[in-house]
Short mmCIF file of N, CA and C in Angstrom, two decimals:
data_model
loop_
_atom_site.label_atom_id
_atom_site.label_comp_id
_atom_site.label_asym_id
_atom_site.label_seq_id
_atom_site.Cartn_x
_atom_site.Cartn_y
_atom_site.Cartn_z
N ASN A 3 20.80 28.75 21.39
CA ASN A 3 20.76 27.45 20.75
C ASN A 3 21.18 27.57 19.29
N LEU A 4 21.91 26.56 18.84
CA LEU A 4 22.30 26.51 17.45
C LEU A 4 21.17 25.92 16.62
N PRO A 5 20.96 26.43 15.40
CA PRO A 5 19.91 25.83 14.55
C PRO A 5 20.28 24.39 14.18
N MET A 6 19.26 23.56 14.06
CA MET A 6 19.46 22.15 13.71
C MET A 6 19.41 22.00 12.19
N HIS A 7 20.35 21.24 11.65
CA HIS A 7 20.41 20.98 10.21
C HIS A 7 19.47 19.81 9.89
N ILE A 8 18.42 20.06 9.09
CA ILE A 8 17.44 19.01 8.80
C ILE A 8 17.32 18.72 7.31
N ALA A 9 18.35 19.01 6.55
CA ALA A 9 18.32 18.77 5.10
C ALA A 9 18.31 17.27 4.81
N LEU A 10 17.82 16.91 3.64
CA LEU A 10 17.86 15.51 3.20
C LEU A 10 19.30 15.05 3.09
N PRO A 11 19.53 13.76 3.31
CA PRO A 11 20.89 13.26 3.12
C PRO A 11 21.31 13.40 1.66
N ALA A 12 22.60 13.48 1.43
CA ALA A 12 23.12 13.58 0.06
C ALA A 12 22.73 12.32 -0.71
N PRO A 13 22.34 12.46 -1.97
CA PRO A 13 21.98 11.28 -2.76
C PRO A 13 23.15 10.31 -2.87
N ALA A 14 22.82 9.03 -2.79
CA ALA A 14 23.83 7.98 -2.91
C ALA A 14 23.32 6.96 -3.93
N LYS A 15 24.24 6.45 -4.73
CA LYS A 15 23.87 5.46 -5.76
C LYS A 15 24.06 4.05 -5.21
N TYR A 16 23.07 3.20 -5.51
CA TYR A 16 23.08 1.81 -5.08
C TYR A 16 22.64 0.94 -6.25
N VAL A 17 22.86 -0.35 -6.10
CA VAL A 17 22.34 -1.34 -7.04
C VAL A 17 21.41 -2.25 -6.24
N LEU A 18 20.15 -2.30 -6.64
CA LEU A 18 19.18 -3.21 -6.04
C LEU A 18 19.18 -4.47 -6.88
N ARG A 19 19.57 -5.58 -6.27
CA ARG A 19 19.63 -6.85 -7.00
C ARG A 19 18.42 -7.70 -6.63
N VAL A 20 17.76 -8.23 -7.65
CA VAL A 20 16.56 -9.04 -7.48
C VAL A 20 16.78 -10.36 -8.21
N VAL A 21 16.46 -11.47 -7.54
CA VAL A 21 16.54 -12.79 -8.17
C VAL A 21 15.13 -13.36 -8.24
N VAL A 22 14.73 -13.79 -9.44
CA VAL A 22 13.45 -14.47 -9.63
C VAL A 22 13.77 -15.94 -9.85
N TRP A 23 13.44 -16.77 -8.85
CA TRP A 23 13.74 -18.20 -8.95
C TRP A 23 12.57 -18.99 -9.50
N ARG A 24 11.46 -18.89 -8.79
CA ARG A 24 10.31 -19.70 -9.22
C ARG A 24 9.01 -19.04 -8.80
N VAL A 25 7.96 -19.51 -9.46
CA VAL A 25 6.60 -19.09 -9.13
C VAL A 25 5.84 -20.37 -8.81
N ARG A 26 5.06 -20.34 -7.74
CA ARG A 26 4.23 -21.48 -7.37
C ARG A 26 2.80 -21.02 -7.14
N GLY A 27 1.86 -21.86 -7.48
CA GLY A 27 0.46 -21.58 -7.19
C GLY A 27 -0.19 -20.53 -8.07
N ALA A 28 0.37 -20.29 -9.24
CA ALA A 28 -0.23 -19.29 -10.15
C ALA A 28 -1.48 -19.88 -10.82
N LYS A 29 -2.46 -19.05 -11.00
CA LYS A 29 -3.69 -19.45 -11.67
C LYS A 29 -3.40 -19.74 -13.14
N ALA A 30 -3.92 -20.86 -13.65
CA ALA A 30 -3.77 -21.20 -15.07
C ALA A 30 -4.70 -20.31 -15.88
N MET A 31 -4.13 -19.61 -16.85
CA MET A 31 -4.92 -18.69 -17.67
C MET A 31 -5.46 -19.35 -18.93
N ASP A 32 -4.97 -20.53 -19.28
CA ASP A 32 -5.48 -21.26 -20.45
C ASP A 32 -6.31 -22.44 -19.93
N PRO A 33 -7.63 -22.31 -19.93
CA PRO A 33 -8.47 -23.36 -19.34
C PRO A 33 -8.44 -24.68 -20.11
N ILE A 34 -8.09 -24.66 -21.38
CA ILE A 34 -8.08 -25.89 -22.18
C ILE A 34 -6.89 -26.77 -21.80
N THR A 35 -5.71 -26.19 -21.70
CA THR A 35 -4.51 -26.98 -21.39
C THR A 35 -4.12 -26.93 -19.92
N ASP A 36 -4.75 -26.04 -19.12
CA ASP A 36 -4.41 -25.84 -17.72
C ASP A 36 -2.93 -25.49 -17.55
N GLN A 37 -2.43 -24.62 -18.46
CA GLN A 37 -1.02 -24.23 -18.46
C GLN A 37 -0.90 -22.72 -18.65
N ASN A 38 0.30 -22.23 -18.35
CA ASN A 38 0.66 -20.84 -18.62
C ASN A 38 1.96 -20.81 -19.42
N ASP A 39 2.12 -19.79 -20.20
CA ASP A 39 3.41 -19.44 -20.81
C ASP A 39 3.85 -18.19 -20.05
N MET A 40 4.48 -18.41 -18.89
CA MET A 40 4.67 -17.35 -17.91
C MET A 40 5.97 -16.58 -18.07
N PHE A 41 5.85 -15.27 -17.85
CA PHE A 41 7.02 -14.41 -17.70
C PHE A 41 6.73 -13.42 -16.58
N ILE A 42 7.78 -12.85 -16.01
CA ILE A 42 7.67 -11.94 -14.89
C ILE A 42 8.22 -10.58 -15.28
N ILE A 43 7.50 -9.53 -14.91
CA ILE A 43 7.97 -8.16 -15.08
C ILE A 43 8.26 -7.60 -13.68
N GLY A 44 9.44 -7.01 -13.53
CA GLY A 44 9.81 -6.35 -12.28
C GLY A 44 10.05 -4.88 -12.55
N ARG A 45 9.55 -4.04 -11.64
CA ARG A 45 9.64 -2.61 -11.85
C ARG A 45 9.95 -1.92 -10.51
N VAL A 46 10.95 -1.05 -10.51
CA VAL A 46 11.22 -0.20 -9.36
C VAL A 46 10.59 1.15 -9.64
N GLU A 47 9.77 1.63 -8.69
CA GLU A 47 9.07 2.91 -8.85
C GLU A 47 9.34 3.78 -7.64
N GLY A 48 9.31 5.08 -7.84
CA GLY A 48 9.46 6.04 -6.76
C GLY A 48 9.51 7.43 -7.33
N SER A 49 9.87 8.39 -6.49
CA SER A 49 10.03 9.75 -6.97
C SER A 49 11.20 10.41 -6.27
N ASN A 50 11.80 11.34 -6.98
CA ASN A 50 12.94 12.08 -6.47
C ASN A 50 12.44 13.09 -5.44
N PRO A 51 12.99 13.08 -4.21
CA PRO A 51 12.48 14.00 -3.19
C PRO A 51 12.79 15.47 -3.48
N ALA A 52 13.82 15.72 -4.28
CA ALA A 52 14.20 17.11 -4.56
C ALA A 52 13.22 17.81 -5.48
N ASP A 53 12.80 17.13 -6.56
CA ASP A 53 11.94 17.79 -7.54
C ASP A 53 10.64 17.04 -7.83
N GLY A 54 10.43 15.90 -7.20
CA GLY A 54 9.20 15.14 -7.39
C GLY A 54 9.13 14.35 -8.69
N ALA A 55 10.23 14.34 -9.46
CA ALA A 55 10.23 13.62 -10.74
C ALA A 55 10.04 12.12 -10.51
N LEU A 56 9.20 11.51 -11.33
CA LEU A 56 8.95 10.08 -11.21
C LEU A 56 10.15 9.28 -11.69
N ILE A 57 10.42 8.19 -10.99
CA ILE A 57 11.51 7.28 -11.33
C ILE A 57 10.88 5.93 -11.59
N ARG A 58 11.25 5.31 -12.72
CA ARG A 58 10.67 4.01 -13.06
C ARG A 58 11.66 3.26 -13.92
N ASP A 59 12.03 2.06 -13.48
CA ASP A 59 12.94 1.20 -14.23
C ASP A 59 12.31 -0.19 -14.28
N GLN A 60 12.24 -0.78 -15.46
CA GLN A 60 11.52 -2.04 -15.64
C GLN A 60 12.40 -3.08 -16.30
N LYS A 61 12.26 -4.33 -15.85
CA LYS A 61 12.98 -5.46 -16.43
C LYS A 61 12.00 -6.62 -16.59
N GLN A 62 12.40 -7.61 -17.41
CA GLN A 62 11.51 -8.73 -17.71
C GLN A 62 12.30 -10.02 -17.83
N THR A 63 11.72 -11.12 -17.35
CA THR A 63 12.35 -12.43 -17.53
C THR A 63 12.04 -12.96 -18.92
N ASP A 64 12.65 -14.08 -19.25
CA ASP A 64 12.25 -14.78 -20.46
C ASP A 64 10.94 -15.52 -20.15
N THR A 65 10.41 -16.24 -21.11
CA THR A 65 9.14 -16.94 -20.94
C THR A 65 9.38 -18.40 -20.62
N HIS A 66 8.71 -18.88 -19.57
CA HIS A 66 8.71 -20.30 -19.26
C HIS A 66 7.47 -20.88 -19.96
N TRP A 67 7.73 -21.55 -21.07
CA TRP A 67 6.64 -22.06 -21.91
C TRP A 67 6.01 -23.30 -21.28
N ARG A 68 4.70 -23.41 -21.41
CA ARG A 68 3.91 -24.57 -21.01
C ARG A 68 4.18 -25.01 -19.57
N CYS A 69 4.16 -24.08 -18.63
CA CYS A 69 4.34 -24.47 -17.23
C CYS A 69 3.01 -24.96 -16.67
N LYS A 70 3.07 -26.08 -15.97
CA LYS A 70 1.87 -26.75 -15.46
C LYS A 70 1.77 -26.60 -13.96
N GLY A 71 0.56 -26.72 -13.46
CA GLY A 71 0.33 -26.70 -12.03
C GLY A 71 0.66 -25.37 -11.37
N GLY A 72 0.69 -24.31 -12.13
CA GLY A 72 0.96 -22.99 -11.57
C GLY A 72 2.40 -22.78 -11.14
N THR A 73 3.33 -23.63 -11.62
CA THR A 73 4.74 -23.54 -11.24
C THR A 73 5.60 -23.21 -12.45
N ALA A 74 6.47 -22.21 -12.27
CA ALA A 74 7.41 -21.84 -13.34
C ALA A 74 8.78 -21.59 -12.69
N SER A 75 9.84 -21.91 -13.42
CA SER A 75 11.21 -21.70 -12.93
C SER A 75 11.92 -20.71 -13.84
N PHE A 76 12.72 -19.83 -13.22
CA PHE A 76 13.41 -18.80 -14.00
C PHE A 76 14.90 -18.72 -13.71
N ASN A 77 15.30 -18.61 -12.44
CA ASN A 77 16.69 -18.37 -12.06
C ASN A 77 17.22 -17.14 -12.80
N TYR A 78 16.47 -16.06 -12.71
CA TYR A 78 16.75 -14.82 -13.43
C TYR A 78 17.27 -13.77 -12.46
N ARG A 79 18.24 -12.97 -12.87
CA ARG A 79 18.82 -11.94 -12.02
C ARG A 79 18.71 -10.57 -12.69
N TRP A 80 18.23 -9.60 -11.88
CA TRP A 80 18.12 -8.23 -12.34
C TRP A 80 18.97 -7.33 -11.46
N ALA A 81 19.51 -6.27 -12.03
CA ALA A 81 20.22 -5.24 -11.27
C ALA A 81 19.59 -3.89 -11.63
N PHE A 82 18.98 -3.26 -10.64
CA PHE A 82 18.36 -1.94 -10.83
C PHE A 82 19.30 -0.89 -10.23
N ASP A 83 19.69 0.09 -11.01
CA ASP A 83 20.46 1.22 -10.48
C ASP A 83 19.49 2.18 -9.83
N VAL A 84 19.70 2.47 -8.55
CA VAL A 84 18.80 3.37 -7.83
C VAL A 84 19.61 4.46 -7.14
N GLN A 85 18.96 5.58 -6.92
CA GLN A 85 19.57 6.67 -6.17
C GLN A 85 18.70 6.90 -4.94
N VAL A 86 19.34 6.85 -3.78
CA VAL A 86 18.64 6.98 -2.51
C VAL A 86 19.01 8.32 -1.90
N PRO A 87 18.12 9.11 -1.33
CA PRO A 87 16.76 8.76 -0.99
C PRO A 87 15.81 8.80 -2.20
N MET A 88 14.77 7.99 -2.09
CA MET A 88 13.70 7.94 -3.09
C MET A 88 12.39 7.87 -2.32
N VAL A 89 11.42 8.68 -2.70
CA VAL A 89 10.15 8.75 -2.00
C VAL A 89 9.17 7.74 -2.60
N ARG A 90 8.39 7.11 -1.74
CA ARG A 90 7.37 6.11 -2.14
C ARG A 90 7.99 5.03 -3.03
N SER A 91 9.16 4.56 -2.66
CA SER A 91 9.84 3.56 -3.47
C SER A 91 9.23 2.18 -3.24
N ARG A 92 9.11 1.44 -4.32
CA ARG A 92 8.57 0.08 -4.22
C ARG A 92 9.04 -0.75 -5.40
N LEU A 93 9.03 -2.05 -5.17
CA LEU A 93 9.31 -3.03 -6.22
C LEU A 93 7.98 -3.68 -6.57
N VAL A 94 7.59 -3.58 -7.82
CA VAL A 94 6.35 -4.19 -8.29
C VAL A 94 6.71 -5.41 -9.13
N LEU A 95 6.14 -6.56 -8.77
CA LEU A 95 6.35 -7.79 -9.52
C LEU A 95 5.02 -8.22 -10.12
N GLN A 96 5.03 -8.51 -11.41
CA GLN A 96 3.81 -8.94 -12.10
C GLN A 96 4.08 -10.25 -12.83
N GLY A 97 3.16 -11.19 -12.68
CA GLY A 97 3.21 -12.45 -13.43
C GLY A 97 2.27 -12.35 -14.61
N TRP A 98 2.77 -12.76 -15.79
CA TRP A 98 1.98 -12.66 -17.02
C TRP A 98 1.97 -13.99 -17.75
N ASP A 99 0.87 -14.25 -18.46
CA ASP A 99 0.75 -15.39 -19.36
C ASP A 99 0.89 -14.85 -20.78
N ARG A 100 1.93 -15.31 -21.47
CA ARG A 100 2.17 -14.83 -22.84
C ARG A 100 1.21 -15.52 -23.80
N ASP A 101 0.57 -14.72 -24.63
CA ASP A 101 -0.33 -15.22 -25.68
C ASP A 101 0.27 -14.87 -27.03
N LEU A 102 0.38 -15.86 -27.88
CA LEU A 102 0.93 -15.62 -29.22
C LEU A 102 -0.08 -14.90 -30.11
N ILE A 103 -1.36 -15.12 -29.82
CA ILE A 103 -2.42 -14.43 -30.55
C ILE A 103 -3.22 -13.63 -29.53
N GLY A 104 -3.38 -12.36 -29.76
CA GLY A 104 -4.09 -11.51 -28.82
C GLY A 104 -3.15 -10.94 -27.77
N SER A 105 -3.73 -10.36 -26.74
CA SER A 105 -2.90 -9.71 -25.72
C SER A 105 -2.56 -10.67 -24.58
N ASN A 106 -1.46 -10.39 -23.91
CA ASN A 106 -1.03 -11.20 -22.77
C ASN A 106 -1.99 -11.00 -21.60
N ASP A 107 -2.09 -12.03 -20.73
CA ASP A 107 -3.00 -11.98 -19.59
C ASP A 107 -2.19 -11.81 -18.31
N MET A 108 -2.58 -10.82 -17.48
CA MET A 108 -1.92 -10.68 -16.19
C MET A 108 -2.45 -11.74 -15.24
N ILE A 109 -1.53 -12.47 -14.61
CA ILE A 109 -1.89 -13.51 -13.65
C ILE A 109 -2.02 -12.92 -12.26
N GLY A 110 -1.10 -12.05 -11.88
CA GLY A 110 -1.13 -11.45 -10.55
C GLY A 110 -0.05 -10.41 -10.39
N GLU A 111 -0.13 -9.67 -9.29
CA GLU A 111 0.81 -8.58 -9.01
C GLU A 111 1.08 -8.51 -7.52
N ALA A 112 2.32 -8.17 -7.17
CA ALA A 112 2.70 -7.92 -5.77
C ALA A 112 3.53 -6.64 -5.73
N SER A 113 3.36 -5.88 -4.66
CA SER A 113 4.10 -4.64 -4.48
C SER A 113 4.82 -4.71 -3.14
N ILE A 114 6.13 -4.49 -3.16
CA ILE A 114 6.94 -4.56 -1.94
C ILE A 114 7.57 -3.19 -1.71
N SER A 115 7.29 -2.60 -0.55
CA SER A 115 7.86 -1.29 -0.22
C SER A 115 9.37 -1.42 -0.04
N LEU A 116 10.11 -0.46 -0.59
CA LEU A 116 11.57 -0.43 -0.44
C LEU A 116 12.02 0.65 0.52
N GLN A 117 11.08 1.40 1.11
CA GLN A 117 11.43 2.51 1.99
C GLN A 117 12.34 2.08 3.13
N GLY A 118 11.98 1.01 3.83
CA GLY A 118 12.78 0.55 4.96
C GLY A 118 14.18 0.14 4.54
N LEU A 119 14.28 -0.57 3.43
CA LEU A 119 15.58 -1.01 2.94
C LEU A 119 16.44 0.18 2.52
N PHE A 120 15.84 1.17 1.86
CA PHE A 120 16.60 2.34 1.42
C PHE A 120 17.02 3.21 2.61
N THR A 121 16.16 3.32 3.63
CA THR A 121 16.53 4.05 4.83
C THR A 121 17.71 3.38 5.51
N GLN A 122 17.65 2.06 5.59
CA GLN A 122 18.75 1.28 6.16
C GLN A 122 20.03 1.48 5.35
N ALA A 123 19.90 1.56 4.04
CA ALA A 123 21.07 1.75 3.17
C ALA A 123 21.73 3.09 3.45
N LEU A 124 20.93 4.13 3.65
CA LEU A 124 21.50 5.45 3.94
C LEU A 124 22.27 5.45 5.26
N ARG A 125 21.74 4.73 6.24
CA ARG A 125 22.43 4.63 7.54
C ARG A 125 23.72 3.82 7.41
N HIS A 126 23.73 2.89 6.50
CA HIS A 126 24.82 1.94 6.30
C HIS A 126 25.95 2.53 5.44
N THR A 127 25.66 3.61 4.72
CA THR A 127 26.62 4.21 3.79
C THR A 127 27.92 4.56 4.51
N GLY A 128 29.02 4.15 3.90
CA GLY A 128 30.33 4.49 4.43
C GLY A 128 30.82 3.63 5.57
N THR A 129 30.03 2.62 5.97
CA THR A 129 30.47 1.77 7.08
C THR A 129 31.35 0.63 6.62
N GLY A 130 31.36 0.35 5.32
CA GLY A 130 32.18 -0.74 4.80
C GLY A 130 31.64 -2.12 5.14
N GLY A 131 30.40 -2.19 5.58
CA GLY A 131 29.80 -3.46 5.98
C GLY A 131 29.36 -4.30 4.79
N ALA A 132 28.81 -5.45 5.10
CA ALA A 132 28.31 -6.37 4.08
C ALA A 132 27.09 -5.77 3.39
N PRO A 133 26.78 -6.24 2.16
CA PRO A 133 25.59 -5.73 1.46
C PRO A 133 24.32 -5.98 2.27
N LEU A 134 23.38 -5.07 2.17
CA LEU A 134 22.10 -5.23 2.85
C LEU A 134 21.25 -6.22 2.08
N ARG A 135 20.46 -7.00 2.81
CA ARG A 135 19.61 -8.00 2.17
C ARG A 135 18.19 -7.86 2.67
N TYR A 136 17.26 -7.96 1.75
CA TYR A 136 15.85 -7.97 2.13
C TYR A 136 15.56 -9.36 2.64
N PRO A 137 14.92 -9.51 3.79
CA PRO A 137 14.69 -10.86 4.32
C PRO A 137 13.87 -11.70 3.34
N SER A 138 14.43 -12.81 2.89
CA SER A 138 13.78 -13.61 1.86
C SER A 138 12.45 -14.18 2.32
N GLU A 139 12.32 -14.54 3.61
CA GLU A 139 11.05 -15.09 4.09
C GLU A 139 9.95 -14.03 3.99
N GLU A 140 10.29 -12.80 4.36
CA GLU A 140 9.30 -11.73 4.31
C GLU A 140 8.90 -11.42 2.87
N ALA A 141 9.88 -11.38 1.97
CA ALA A 141 9.58 -11.12 0.57
C ALA A 141 8.67 -12.21 0.01
N SER A 142 8.97 -13.47 0.32
CA SER A 142 8.14 -14.58 -0.16
C SER A 142 6.73 -14.47 0.38
N ARG A 143 6.61 -14.13 1.68
CA ARG A 143 5.30 -14.00 2.30
C ARG A 143 4.50 -12.88 1.66
N LEU A 144 5.15 -11.73 1.42
CA LEU A 144 4.45 -10.59 0.82
C LEU A 144 3.94 -10.92 -0.57
N VAL A 145 4.77 -11.58 -1.36
CA VAL A 145 4.36 -11.91 -2.72
C VAL A 145 3.20 -12.88 -2.68
N THR A 146 3.23 -13.86 -1.76
CA THR A 146 2.15 -14.85 -1.67
C THR A 146 0.86 -14.19 -1.22
N GLU A 147 0.92 -13.31 -0.21
CA GLU A 147 -0.29 -12.68 0.31
C GLU A 147 -0.91 -11.71 -0.68
N ASP A 148 -0.10 -10.98 -1.43
CA ASP A 148 -0.63 -9.96 -2.33
C ASP A 148 -1.10 -10.51 -3.67
N SER A 149 -0.72 -11.72 -3.98
CA SER A 149 -1.05 -12.27 -5.30
C SER A 149 -2.50 -12.65 -5.41
#
């Protein structure tokens, strides 16, 4: 029998694109005005399988001032440069209330695993197919449940 080759796939560079459109149902952090000055932080986290080095890239939206009823609109686009494979990869989204005096208040956080998407990307490499997309319904559901 011939030995089986079980090495990791060669690293491939990708761009993970994230769009932040709106937030609904966020808790108001200012009890007097029942409003938030909301911004979103997005972070891709993982580790390099070859040496275990931590990978972390962070981006932030602008602030939606005086948003009422827990709703904020952004229409913001991020592009994260990633190298696949990546171990324990995830996208962390955090909603924050900006305070001009004192520290900002975290409203909530959601974590979405990217392992399945990155595995799919490795299989898709070199096929010339359309860009891979994370199912928007599932992403919306995960963010709602984890918040």
